[in-house]
Coordinates of C-alpha atoms in Angstrom, one line a residue:
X1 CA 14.6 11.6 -10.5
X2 CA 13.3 14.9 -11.3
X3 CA 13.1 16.2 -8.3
X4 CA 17.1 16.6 -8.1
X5 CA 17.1 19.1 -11.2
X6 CA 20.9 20.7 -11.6
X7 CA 18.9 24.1 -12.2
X8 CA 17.0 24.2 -9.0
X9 CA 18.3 25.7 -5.7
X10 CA 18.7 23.5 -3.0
X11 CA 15.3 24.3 -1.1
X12 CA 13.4 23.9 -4.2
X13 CA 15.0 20.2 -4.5
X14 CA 14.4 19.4 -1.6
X15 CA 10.6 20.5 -1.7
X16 CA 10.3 18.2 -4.6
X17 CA 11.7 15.9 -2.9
X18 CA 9.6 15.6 0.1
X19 CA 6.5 15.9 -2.2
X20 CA 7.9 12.8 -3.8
X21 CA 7.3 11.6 -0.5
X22 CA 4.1 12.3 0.4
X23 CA 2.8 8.5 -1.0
X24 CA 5.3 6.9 1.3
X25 CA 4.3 9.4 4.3
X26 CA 0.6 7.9 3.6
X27 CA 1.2 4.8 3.5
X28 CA 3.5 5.0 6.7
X29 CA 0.1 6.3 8.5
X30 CA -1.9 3.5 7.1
X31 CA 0.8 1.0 8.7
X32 CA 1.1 2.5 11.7
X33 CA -3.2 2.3 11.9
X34 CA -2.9 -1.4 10.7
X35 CA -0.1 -1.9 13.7
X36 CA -2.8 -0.6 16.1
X37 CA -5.8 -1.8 14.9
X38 CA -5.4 -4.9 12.7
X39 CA -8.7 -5.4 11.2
X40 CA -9.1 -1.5 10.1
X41 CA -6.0 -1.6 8.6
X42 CA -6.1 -4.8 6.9
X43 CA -9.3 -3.4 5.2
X44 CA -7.2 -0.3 4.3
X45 CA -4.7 -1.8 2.6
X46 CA -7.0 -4.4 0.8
X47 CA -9.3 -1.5 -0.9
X48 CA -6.4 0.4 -2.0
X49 CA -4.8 -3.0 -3.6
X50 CA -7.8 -3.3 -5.2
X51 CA -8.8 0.5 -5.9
X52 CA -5.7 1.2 -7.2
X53 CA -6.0 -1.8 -9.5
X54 CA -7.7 -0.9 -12.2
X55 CA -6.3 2.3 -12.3
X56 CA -2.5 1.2 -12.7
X57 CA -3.8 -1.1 -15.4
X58 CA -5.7 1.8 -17.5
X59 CA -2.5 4.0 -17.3
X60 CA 0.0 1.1 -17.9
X61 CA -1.8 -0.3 -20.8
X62 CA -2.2 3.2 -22.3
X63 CA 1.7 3.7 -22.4
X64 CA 2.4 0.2 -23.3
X65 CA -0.8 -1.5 -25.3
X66 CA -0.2 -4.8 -24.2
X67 CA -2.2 -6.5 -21.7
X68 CA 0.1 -9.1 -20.1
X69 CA 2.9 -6.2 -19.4
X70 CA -0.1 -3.8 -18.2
X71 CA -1.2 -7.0 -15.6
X72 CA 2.2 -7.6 -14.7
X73 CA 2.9 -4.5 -13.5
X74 CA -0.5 -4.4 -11.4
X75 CA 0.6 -7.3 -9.8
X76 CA 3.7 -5.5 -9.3
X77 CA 2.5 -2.6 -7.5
X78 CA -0.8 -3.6 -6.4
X79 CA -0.7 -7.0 -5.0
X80 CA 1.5 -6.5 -2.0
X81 CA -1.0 -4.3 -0.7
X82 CA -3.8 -6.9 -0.8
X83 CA -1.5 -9.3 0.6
X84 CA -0.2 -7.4 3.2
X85 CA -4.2 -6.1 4.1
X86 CA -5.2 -10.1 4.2
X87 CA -2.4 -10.5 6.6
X88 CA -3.0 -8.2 8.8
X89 CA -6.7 -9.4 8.7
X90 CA -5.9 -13.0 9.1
X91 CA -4.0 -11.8 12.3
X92 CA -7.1 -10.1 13.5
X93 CA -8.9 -13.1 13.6
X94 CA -6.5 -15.5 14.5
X95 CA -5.7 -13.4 17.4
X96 CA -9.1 -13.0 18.9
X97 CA -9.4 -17.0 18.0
X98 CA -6.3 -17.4 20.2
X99 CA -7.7 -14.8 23.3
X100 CA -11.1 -16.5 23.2
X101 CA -9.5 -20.2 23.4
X102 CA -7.5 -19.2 25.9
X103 CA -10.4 -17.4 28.1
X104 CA -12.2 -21.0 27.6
X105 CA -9.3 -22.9 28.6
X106 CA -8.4 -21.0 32.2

């Protein structure tokens, strides 16, 4: 990783280090939304799946020119985040589904 350089001090690998981070620090905040608040989160995570789509695909394809690796690798990085926001909104509903049964049933 770059970010551990033999030529930099200490406090400048570690500042690359946490700016590394910073993605995983987003993401994080978006989970801990989607915790709270299902449906917003699930939406969250499903536009940046697909956001982030077509952008993966346009740099993978220009490194690599081929169109089945370039798709694989969306799939890769991008479908778990679609997956994970239809989850998360699945759960949404199926919760309220399950509150509003149960209201009827008592």
């Amino acid at each position: 990783m770059d970010a551990f350089d033999p030529e930099l001090s200490l406090w400048q690998q570690l500042a690359a280090f946490l700016i590394h981070l910073i993605p995983s620090f987003v993401l994080g905040v978006i989970l801990l939304v989607a915790w709270k608040w299902e449906y917003i989160g699930g939406f969250i995570f499903t536009v940046l799946g697909l956001g982030l789509s077509p952008w993966v695909y346009m740099m993978n394809y220009q490194m690599n020119h081929s169109i089945g690796m370039s798709l694989g690798i969306v799939l890769m990085i991008t479908f778990p985040f679609i997956v994970v926001g239809i989850l998360f909104v699945l759960s949404h509903f199926l919760k309220k589904k399950n509150t509003t049964t149960n209201a009827n049933a008592g």
